[in-house]
Short mmCIF file of C-alpha atoms and ligand atoms in Angstrom, two decimals:
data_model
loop_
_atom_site.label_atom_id
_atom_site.label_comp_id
_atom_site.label_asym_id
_atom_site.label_seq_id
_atom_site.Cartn_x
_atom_site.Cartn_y
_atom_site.Cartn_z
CA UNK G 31 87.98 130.49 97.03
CA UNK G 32 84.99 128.04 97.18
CA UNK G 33 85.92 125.37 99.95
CA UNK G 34 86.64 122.10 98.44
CA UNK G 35 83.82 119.18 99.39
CA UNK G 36 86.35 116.75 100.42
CA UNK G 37 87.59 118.55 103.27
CA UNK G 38 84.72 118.30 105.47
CA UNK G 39 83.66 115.70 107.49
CA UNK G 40 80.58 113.63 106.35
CA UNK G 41 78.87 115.05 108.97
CA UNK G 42 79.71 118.67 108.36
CA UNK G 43 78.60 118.42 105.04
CA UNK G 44 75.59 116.41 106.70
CA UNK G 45 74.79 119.74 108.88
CA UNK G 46 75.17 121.61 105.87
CA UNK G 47 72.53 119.82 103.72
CA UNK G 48 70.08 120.19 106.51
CA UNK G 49 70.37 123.83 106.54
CA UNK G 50 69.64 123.75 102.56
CA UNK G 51 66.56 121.98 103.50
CA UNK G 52 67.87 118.31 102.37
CA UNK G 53 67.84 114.76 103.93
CA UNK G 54 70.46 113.99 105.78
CA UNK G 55 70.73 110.41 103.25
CA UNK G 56 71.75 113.17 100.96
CA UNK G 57 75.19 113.06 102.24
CA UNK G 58 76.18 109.84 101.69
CA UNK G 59 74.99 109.76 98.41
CA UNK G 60 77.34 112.55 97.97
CA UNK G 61 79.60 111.01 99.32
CA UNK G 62 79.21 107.75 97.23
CA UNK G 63 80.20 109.74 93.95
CA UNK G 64 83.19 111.04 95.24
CA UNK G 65 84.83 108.29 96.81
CA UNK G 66 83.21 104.92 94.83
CA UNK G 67 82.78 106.83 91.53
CA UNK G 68 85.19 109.31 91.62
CA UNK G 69 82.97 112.11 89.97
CA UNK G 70 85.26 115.19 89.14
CA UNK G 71 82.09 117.50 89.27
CA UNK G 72 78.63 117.53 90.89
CA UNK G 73 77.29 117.77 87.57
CA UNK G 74 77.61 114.21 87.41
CA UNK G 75 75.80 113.38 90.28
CA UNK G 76 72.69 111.94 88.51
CA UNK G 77 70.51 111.16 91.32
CA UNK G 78 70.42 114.60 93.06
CA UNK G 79 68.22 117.04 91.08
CA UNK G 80 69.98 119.94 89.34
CA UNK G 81 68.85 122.65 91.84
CA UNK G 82 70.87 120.82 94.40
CA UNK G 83 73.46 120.09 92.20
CA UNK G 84 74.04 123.53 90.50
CA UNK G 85 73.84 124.89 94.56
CA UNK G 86 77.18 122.15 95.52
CA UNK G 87 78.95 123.88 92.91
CA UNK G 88 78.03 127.15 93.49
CA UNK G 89 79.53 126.25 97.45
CA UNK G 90 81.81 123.94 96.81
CA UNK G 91 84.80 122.78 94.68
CA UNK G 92 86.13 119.71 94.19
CA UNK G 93 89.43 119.38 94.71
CA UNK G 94 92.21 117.19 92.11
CA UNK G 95 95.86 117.13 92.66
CA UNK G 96 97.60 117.49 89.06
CA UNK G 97 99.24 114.17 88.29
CA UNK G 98 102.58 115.65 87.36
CA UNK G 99 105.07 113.18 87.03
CA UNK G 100 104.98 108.99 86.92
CA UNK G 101 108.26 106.97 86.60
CA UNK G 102 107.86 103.15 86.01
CA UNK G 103 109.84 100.36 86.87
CA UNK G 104 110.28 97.27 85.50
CA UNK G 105 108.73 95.61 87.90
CA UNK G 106 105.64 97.80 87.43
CA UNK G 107 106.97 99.75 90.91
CA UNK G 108 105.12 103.10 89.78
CA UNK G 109 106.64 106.44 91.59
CA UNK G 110 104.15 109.23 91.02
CA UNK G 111 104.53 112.75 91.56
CA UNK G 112 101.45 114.96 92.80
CA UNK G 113 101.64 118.75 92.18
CA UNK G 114 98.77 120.16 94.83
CA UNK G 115 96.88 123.32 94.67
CA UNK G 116 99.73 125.57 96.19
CA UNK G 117 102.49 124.20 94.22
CA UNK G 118 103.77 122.03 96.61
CA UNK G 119 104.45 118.04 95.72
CA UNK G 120 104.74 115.15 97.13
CA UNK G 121 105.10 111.48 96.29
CA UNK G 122 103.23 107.94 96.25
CA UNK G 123 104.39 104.89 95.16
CA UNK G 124 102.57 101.90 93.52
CA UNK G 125 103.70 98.25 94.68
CA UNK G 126 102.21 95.29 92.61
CA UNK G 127 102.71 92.35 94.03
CA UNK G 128 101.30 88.34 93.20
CA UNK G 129 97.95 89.20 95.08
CA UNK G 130 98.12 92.66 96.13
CA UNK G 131 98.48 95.74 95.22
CA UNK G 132 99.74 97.97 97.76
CA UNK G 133 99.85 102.42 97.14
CA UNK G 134 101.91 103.92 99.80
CA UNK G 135 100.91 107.71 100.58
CA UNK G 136 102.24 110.53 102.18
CA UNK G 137 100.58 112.85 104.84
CA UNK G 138 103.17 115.62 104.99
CA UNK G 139 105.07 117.89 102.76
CA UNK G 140 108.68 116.72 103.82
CA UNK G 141 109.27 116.21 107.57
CA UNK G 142 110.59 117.56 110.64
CA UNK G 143 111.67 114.64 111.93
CA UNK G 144 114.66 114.70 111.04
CA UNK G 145 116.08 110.89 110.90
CA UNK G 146 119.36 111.02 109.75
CA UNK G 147 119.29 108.35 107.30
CA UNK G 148 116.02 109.33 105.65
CA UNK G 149 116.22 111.66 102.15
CA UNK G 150 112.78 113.00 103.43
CA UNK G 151 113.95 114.28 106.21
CA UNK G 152 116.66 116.51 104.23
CA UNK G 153 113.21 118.28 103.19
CA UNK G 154 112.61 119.68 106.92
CA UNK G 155 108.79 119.91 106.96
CA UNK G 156 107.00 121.97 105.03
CA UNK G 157 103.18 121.53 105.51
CA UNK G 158 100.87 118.80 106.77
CA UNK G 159 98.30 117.22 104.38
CA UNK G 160 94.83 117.77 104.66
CA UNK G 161 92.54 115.07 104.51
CA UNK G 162 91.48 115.48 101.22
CA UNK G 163 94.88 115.55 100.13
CA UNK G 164 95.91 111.81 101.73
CA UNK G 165 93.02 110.41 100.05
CA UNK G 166 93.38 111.79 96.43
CA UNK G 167 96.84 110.21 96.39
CA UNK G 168 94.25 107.03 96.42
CA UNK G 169 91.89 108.30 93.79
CA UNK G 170 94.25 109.43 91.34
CA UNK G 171 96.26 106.26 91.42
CA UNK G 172 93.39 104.37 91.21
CA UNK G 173 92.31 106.62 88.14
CA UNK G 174 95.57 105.61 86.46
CA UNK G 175 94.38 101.62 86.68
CA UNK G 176 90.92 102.58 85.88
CA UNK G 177 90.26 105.99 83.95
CA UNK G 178 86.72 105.03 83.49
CA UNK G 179 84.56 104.89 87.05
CA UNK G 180 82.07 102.56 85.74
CA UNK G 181 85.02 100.05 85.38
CA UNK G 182 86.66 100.94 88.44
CA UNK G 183 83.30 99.77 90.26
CA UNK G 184 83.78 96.42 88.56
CA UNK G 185 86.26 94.89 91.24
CA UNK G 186 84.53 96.16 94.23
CA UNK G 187 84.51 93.83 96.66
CA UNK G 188 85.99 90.86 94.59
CA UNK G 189 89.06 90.32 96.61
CA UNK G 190 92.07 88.96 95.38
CA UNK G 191 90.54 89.11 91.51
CA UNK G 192 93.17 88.67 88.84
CA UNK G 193 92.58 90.33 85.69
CA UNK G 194 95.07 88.07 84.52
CA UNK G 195 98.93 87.80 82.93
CA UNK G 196 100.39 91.46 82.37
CA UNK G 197 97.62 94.16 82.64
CA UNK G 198 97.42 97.36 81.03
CA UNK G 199 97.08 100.23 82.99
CA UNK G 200 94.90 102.59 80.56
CA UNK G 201 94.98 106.12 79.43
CA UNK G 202 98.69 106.99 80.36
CA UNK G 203 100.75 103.93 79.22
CA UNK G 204 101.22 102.94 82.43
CA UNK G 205 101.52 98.60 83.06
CA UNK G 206 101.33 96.52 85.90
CA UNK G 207 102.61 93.37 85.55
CA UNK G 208 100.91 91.72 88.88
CA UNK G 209 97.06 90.70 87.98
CA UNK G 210 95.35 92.51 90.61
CA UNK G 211 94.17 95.75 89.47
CA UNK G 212 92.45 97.39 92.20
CA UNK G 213 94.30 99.18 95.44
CA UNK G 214 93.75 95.91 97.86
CA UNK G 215 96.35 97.55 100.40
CA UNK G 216 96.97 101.53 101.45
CA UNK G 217 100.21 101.76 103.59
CA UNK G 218 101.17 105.28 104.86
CA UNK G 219 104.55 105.11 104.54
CA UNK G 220 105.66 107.86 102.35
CA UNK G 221 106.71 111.41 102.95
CA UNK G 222 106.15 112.61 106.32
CA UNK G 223 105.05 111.06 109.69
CA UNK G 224 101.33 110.91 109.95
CA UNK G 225 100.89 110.86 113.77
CA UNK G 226 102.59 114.59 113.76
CA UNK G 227 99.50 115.44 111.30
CA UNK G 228 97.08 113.58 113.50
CA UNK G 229 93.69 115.19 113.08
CA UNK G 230 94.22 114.94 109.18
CA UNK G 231 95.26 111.64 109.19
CA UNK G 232 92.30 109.72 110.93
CA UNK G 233 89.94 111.49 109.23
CA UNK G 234 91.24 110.44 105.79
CA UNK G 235 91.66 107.14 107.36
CA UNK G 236 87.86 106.97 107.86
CA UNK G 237 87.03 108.14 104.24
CA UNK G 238 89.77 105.18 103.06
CA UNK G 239 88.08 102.55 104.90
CA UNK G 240 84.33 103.34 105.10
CA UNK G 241 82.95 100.69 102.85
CA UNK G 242 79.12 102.62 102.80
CA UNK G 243 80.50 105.75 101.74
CA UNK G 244 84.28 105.79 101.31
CA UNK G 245 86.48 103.54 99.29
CA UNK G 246 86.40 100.81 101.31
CA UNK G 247 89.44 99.31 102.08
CA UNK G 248 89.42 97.01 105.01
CA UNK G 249 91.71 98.96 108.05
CA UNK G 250 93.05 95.34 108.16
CA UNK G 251 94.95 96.08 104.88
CA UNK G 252 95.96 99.63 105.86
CA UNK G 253 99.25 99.89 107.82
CA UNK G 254 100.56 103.14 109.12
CA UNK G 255 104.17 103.84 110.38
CA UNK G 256 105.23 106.26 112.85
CA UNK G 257 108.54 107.04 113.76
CA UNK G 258 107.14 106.59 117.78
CA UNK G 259 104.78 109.61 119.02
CA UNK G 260 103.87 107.50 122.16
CA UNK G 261 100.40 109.56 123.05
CA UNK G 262 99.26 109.74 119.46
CA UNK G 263 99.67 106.11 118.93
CA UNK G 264 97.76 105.42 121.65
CA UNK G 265 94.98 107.70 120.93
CA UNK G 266 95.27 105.89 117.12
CA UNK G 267 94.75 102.63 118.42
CA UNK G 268 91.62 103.35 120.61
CA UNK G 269 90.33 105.44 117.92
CA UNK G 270 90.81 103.08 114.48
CA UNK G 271 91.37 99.64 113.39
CA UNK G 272 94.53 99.94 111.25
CA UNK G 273 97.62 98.27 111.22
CA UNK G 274 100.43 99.99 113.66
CA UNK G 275 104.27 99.71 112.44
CA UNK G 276 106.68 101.02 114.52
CA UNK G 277 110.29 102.63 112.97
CA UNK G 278 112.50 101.20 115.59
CA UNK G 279 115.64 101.40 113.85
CA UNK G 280 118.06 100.61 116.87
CA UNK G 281 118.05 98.23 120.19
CA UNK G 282 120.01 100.71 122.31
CA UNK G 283 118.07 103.74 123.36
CA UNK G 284 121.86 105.80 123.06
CA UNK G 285 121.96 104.72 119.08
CA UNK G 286 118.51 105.22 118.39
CA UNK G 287 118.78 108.87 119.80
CA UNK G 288 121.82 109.30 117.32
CA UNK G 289 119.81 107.98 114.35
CA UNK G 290 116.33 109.02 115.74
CA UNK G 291 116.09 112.83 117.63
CA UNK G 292 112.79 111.92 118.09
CA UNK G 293 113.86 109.54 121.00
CA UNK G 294 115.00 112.15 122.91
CA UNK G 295 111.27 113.04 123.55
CA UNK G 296 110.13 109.62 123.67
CA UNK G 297 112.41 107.49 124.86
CA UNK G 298 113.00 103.55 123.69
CA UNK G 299 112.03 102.70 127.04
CA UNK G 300 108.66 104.43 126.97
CA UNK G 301 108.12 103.52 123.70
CA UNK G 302 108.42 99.85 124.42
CA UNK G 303 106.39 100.07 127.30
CA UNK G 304 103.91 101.52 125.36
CA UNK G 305 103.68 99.18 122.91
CA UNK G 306 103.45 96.04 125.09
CA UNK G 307 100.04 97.88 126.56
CA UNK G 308 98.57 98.72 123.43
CA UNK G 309 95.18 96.69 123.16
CA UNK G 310 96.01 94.73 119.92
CA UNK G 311 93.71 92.16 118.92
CA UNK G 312 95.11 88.61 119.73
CA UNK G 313 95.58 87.95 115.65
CA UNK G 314 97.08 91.21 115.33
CA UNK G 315 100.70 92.16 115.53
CA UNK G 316 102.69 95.10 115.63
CA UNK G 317 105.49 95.48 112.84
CA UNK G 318 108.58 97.19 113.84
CA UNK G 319 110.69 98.67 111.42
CA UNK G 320 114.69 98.27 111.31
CA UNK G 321 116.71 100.18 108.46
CA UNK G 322 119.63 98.39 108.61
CA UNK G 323 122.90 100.72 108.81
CA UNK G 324 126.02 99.13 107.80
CA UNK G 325 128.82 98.95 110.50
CA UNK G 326 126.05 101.28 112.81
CA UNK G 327 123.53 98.64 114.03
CA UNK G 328 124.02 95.40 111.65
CA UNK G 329 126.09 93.51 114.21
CA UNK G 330 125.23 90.40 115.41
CA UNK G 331 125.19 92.03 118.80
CA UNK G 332 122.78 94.46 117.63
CA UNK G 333 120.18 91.39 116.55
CA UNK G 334 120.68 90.15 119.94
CA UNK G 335 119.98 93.22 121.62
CA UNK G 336 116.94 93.65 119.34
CA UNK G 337 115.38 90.09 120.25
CA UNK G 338 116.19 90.93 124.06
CA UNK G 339 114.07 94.33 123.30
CA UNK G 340 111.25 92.60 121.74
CA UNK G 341 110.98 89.87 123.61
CA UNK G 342 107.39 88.74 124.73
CA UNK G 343 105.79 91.48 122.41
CA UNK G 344 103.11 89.96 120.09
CA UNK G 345 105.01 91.41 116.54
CA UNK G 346 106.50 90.99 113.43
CA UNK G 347 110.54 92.58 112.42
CA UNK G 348 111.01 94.13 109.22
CA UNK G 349 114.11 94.52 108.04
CA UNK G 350 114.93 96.96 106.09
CA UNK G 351 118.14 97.37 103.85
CA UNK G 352 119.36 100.86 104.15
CA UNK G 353 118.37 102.74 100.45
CA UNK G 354 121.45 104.74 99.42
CA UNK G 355 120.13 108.61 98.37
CA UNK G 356 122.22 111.78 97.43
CA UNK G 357 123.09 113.57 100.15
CA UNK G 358 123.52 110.39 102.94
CA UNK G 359 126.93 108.40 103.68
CA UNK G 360 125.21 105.40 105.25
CA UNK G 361 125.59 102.54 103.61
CA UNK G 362 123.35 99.27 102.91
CA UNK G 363 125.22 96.10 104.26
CA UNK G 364 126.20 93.56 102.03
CA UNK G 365 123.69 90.37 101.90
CA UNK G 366 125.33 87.98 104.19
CA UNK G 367 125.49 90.51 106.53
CA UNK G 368 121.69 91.24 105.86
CA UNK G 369 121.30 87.48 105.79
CA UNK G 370 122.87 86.92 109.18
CA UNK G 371 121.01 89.97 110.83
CA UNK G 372 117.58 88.15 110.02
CA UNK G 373 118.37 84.68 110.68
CA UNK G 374 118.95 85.61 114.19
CA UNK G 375 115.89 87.38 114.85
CA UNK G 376 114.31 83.81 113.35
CA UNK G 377 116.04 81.60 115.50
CA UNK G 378 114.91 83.48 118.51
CA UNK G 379 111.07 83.08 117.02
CA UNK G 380 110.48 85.95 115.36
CA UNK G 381 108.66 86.66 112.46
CA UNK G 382 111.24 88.65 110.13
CA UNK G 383 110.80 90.14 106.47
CA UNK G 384 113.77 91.34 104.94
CA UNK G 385 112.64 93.85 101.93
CA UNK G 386 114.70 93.22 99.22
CA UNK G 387 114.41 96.80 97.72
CA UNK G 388 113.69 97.06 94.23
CA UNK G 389 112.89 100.33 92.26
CA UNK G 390 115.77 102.28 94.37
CA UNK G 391 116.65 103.26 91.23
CA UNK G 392 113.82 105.32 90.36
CA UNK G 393 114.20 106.70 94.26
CA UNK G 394 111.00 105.21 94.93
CA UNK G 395 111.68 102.80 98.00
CA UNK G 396 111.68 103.31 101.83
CA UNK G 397 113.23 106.90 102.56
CA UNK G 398 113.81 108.24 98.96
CA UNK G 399 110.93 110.49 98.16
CA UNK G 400 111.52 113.61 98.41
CA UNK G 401 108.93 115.11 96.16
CA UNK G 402 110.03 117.39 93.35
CA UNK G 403 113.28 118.18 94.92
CA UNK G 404 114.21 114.24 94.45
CA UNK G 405 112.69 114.21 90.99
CA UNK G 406 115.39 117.07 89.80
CA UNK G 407 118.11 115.43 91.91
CA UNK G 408 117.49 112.22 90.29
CA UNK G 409 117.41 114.30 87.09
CA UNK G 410 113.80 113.75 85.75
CA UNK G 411 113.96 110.92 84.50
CA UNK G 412 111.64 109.09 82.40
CA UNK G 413 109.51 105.84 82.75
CA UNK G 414 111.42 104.05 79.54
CA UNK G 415 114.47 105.07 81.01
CA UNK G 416 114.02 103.42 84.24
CA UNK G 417 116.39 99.66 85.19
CA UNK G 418 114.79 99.04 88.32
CA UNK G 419 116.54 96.21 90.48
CA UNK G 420 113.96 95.34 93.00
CA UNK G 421 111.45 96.43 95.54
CA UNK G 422 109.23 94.63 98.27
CA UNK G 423 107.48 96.30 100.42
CA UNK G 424 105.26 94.06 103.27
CA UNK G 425 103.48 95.76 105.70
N1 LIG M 45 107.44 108.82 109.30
C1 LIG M 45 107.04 107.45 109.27
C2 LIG M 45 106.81 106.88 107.88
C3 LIG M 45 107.78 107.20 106.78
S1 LIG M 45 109.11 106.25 106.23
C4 LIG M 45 108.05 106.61 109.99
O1 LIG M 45 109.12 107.11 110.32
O2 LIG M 45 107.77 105.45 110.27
C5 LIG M 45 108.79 104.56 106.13
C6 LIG M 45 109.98 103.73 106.64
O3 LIG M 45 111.17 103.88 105.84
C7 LIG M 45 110.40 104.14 108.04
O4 LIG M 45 110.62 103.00 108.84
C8 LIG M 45 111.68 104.87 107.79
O5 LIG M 45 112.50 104.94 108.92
C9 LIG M 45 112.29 104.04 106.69
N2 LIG M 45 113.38 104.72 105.98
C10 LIG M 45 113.64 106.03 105.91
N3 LIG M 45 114.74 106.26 105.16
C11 LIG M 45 115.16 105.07 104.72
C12 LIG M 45 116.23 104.65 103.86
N4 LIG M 45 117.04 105.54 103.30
N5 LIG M 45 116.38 103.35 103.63
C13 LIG M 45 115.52 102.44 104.16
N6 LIG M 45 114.48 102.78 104.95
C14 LIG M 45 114.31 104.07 105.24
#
């Protein structure tokens, strides 16, 4: 099989056009049409000439997940459902919000993690993403608000652009009731942990925020989430610019390791440690993550302890309402309870975002996506026969 284009780095493919006897400004070029126009084929790549074009696709192939499955919310939430070239799937989900519209990715097949609250973890893992295949998560949603790359091109670098009242998306029925119609944020928050799939990860990272070559979103509106790999986020934040959220989950390093296995090779200690000597900007701030577990660690205690943890760290608390899935007995805590939890963390100064989830329904928020395996659980359902409650999702 022909090795598909998007898998090398630009300077591979850089190395490569020097041995065919091109410039190396060829590659960006290249580069340009794959990631700002989206071409499907180098055919379209009018300003090479055709002996360089027919000799890409006589080396190369360019590679397109199969859009398999989309479910819809009311709230324009869109869940979609990515078959890739081995068969395998895996999820993204569409957030439309006032000014932003957010895609959260996946870089694994499932995940071998193994949080105990977290459907994607019932999974175990079953293969990391490549590079190409984190970024054409981006591409083909995008496709879905703009089939037609000339239009696409259109919002480029008009920030915060509303197309206005309830937009269309074209070709597959698909609407979006927010007015912005261009990706403005790229979380990685879906299936799998993307510091475990490191090498992968930062290099689609580059091609996401590359605004010469790539797509071109700022690494100020990418956030990715790790459930703590203390040396890899390190490494991330010397090596990138992105937004660093931290799945925290519990105060107490003894809970955490009940909830979390992964603290047993990084402890809360070391993890805290790590993150008060991470060098982030002064106007940054880290998010940490807290699914909150009914009766587990939603006591007012457990807000204290949390405060007491966090104290003096330059950061922002998300709180997360457990999402019920098949398969988990947690429970979400009722909304005084959820209430409580946050206005504690406030009173002690924090900055605290409680996600009201929204779209649970269609399994689509924090911890439901479970690629194909969730679709049939969930019984494949279909976009008009979707109810969604609600869904926020801040990084
Ligand atoms: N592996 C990464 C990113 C994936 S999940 C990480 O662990 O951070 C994104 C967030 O959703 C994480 O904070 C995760 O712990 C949380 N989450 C997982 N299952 C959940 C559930 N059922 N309800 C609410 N949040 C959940």
């Amino acid at each position: 099989m022909k090795p598909n284009v998007k898998d090398l780095s630009k300077e591979q493919f850089a190395s490569y056009l020097k041995e065919q006897g091109q410039p190396s400004y060829r590659a960006a070029q290249v580069w340009q049409w794959l990631y700002q126009k989206r071409a499907l084929s180098f055919d379209e790549m009018s300003n090479l000439s055709g002996a360089l074009r027919r000799q890409l696709a006589a080396d190369f192939s360019i590679s397109r997940p199969r859009g398999a499955r989309q479910s819809e919310s009311r709230d324009g939430t869109v869940k979609f459902l990515f078959e890739l070239a081995d068969g395998e799937t895996i999820e993204s989900v569409l957030i439309p919000e006032a000014k932003r519209l957010t895609l959260c990715i996946s870089t694994q097949v499932g995940c071998g993690f193994g949080c105990a609250f977290c459907a994607t973890a019932l999974m175990g893992l079953k293969r990391n993403l490549r590079a190409s295949e984190i970024v054409d998560q981006v591409l083909e949603a995008s496709r879905t608000l703009h089939p037609h790359p000339s239009l696409a091109l259109e919002g480029r670098g008009q920030e915060g652009r509303s197309f206005g009242g309830r937009g269309r998306g074209q070709g597959r029925g698909i609407s979006y009731r927010a007015g912005e119609r261009r990706i403005t944020h790229v979380v990685l928050m879906g299936m799998g942990e993307p510091l475990a799939n490191y090498t992968q990860t930062v290099k689609a990272l580059e091609v996401l925020s590359n605004a010469a070559w790539g797509i071109g979103i700022s690494p100020r509106r990418i956030t990715l989430s790790s459930v703590g790999l203390v040396p890899q986020i390190q490494k991330l934040m010397e090596e990138t610019r992105v937004n660093l959220a931290i799945s925290l989950h519990a105060a107490r390093g003894e809970l955490r390791g009940e909830l979390m296995p992964v603290n047993r090779k990084y402890s809360l200690r070391q993890l805290i440690d790590c993150c008060r000597s991470l060098p982030i900007p002064r106007r940054k701030r880290i998010t940490f993550e807290y699914v909150l577990l009914k009766g587990v660690n939603d006591s007012e205690e457990d807000a204290r302890e949390l405060c007491r943890l966090l104290s003096g760290i330059r950061c922002k608390v998300n709180v997360i309402p457990f999402n019920p899935h098949p398969g988990s007995s947690f429970e979400r805590p009722g909304d005084s309870d959820i209430n409580r939890f946050g206005q504690i963390l406030l009173e002690q100064g924090f900055q605290v975002n409680v996600r009201r989830p929204r779209g649970d329904d269609i399994q689509a928020a924090c911890g439901q996506l479970q690629g194909e395996q969730g679709t049939k659980a969930e019984g494949g359902r279909r976009t008009d026969e979707i109810h969604p409650s609600s869904f926020i999702l801040h990084p």
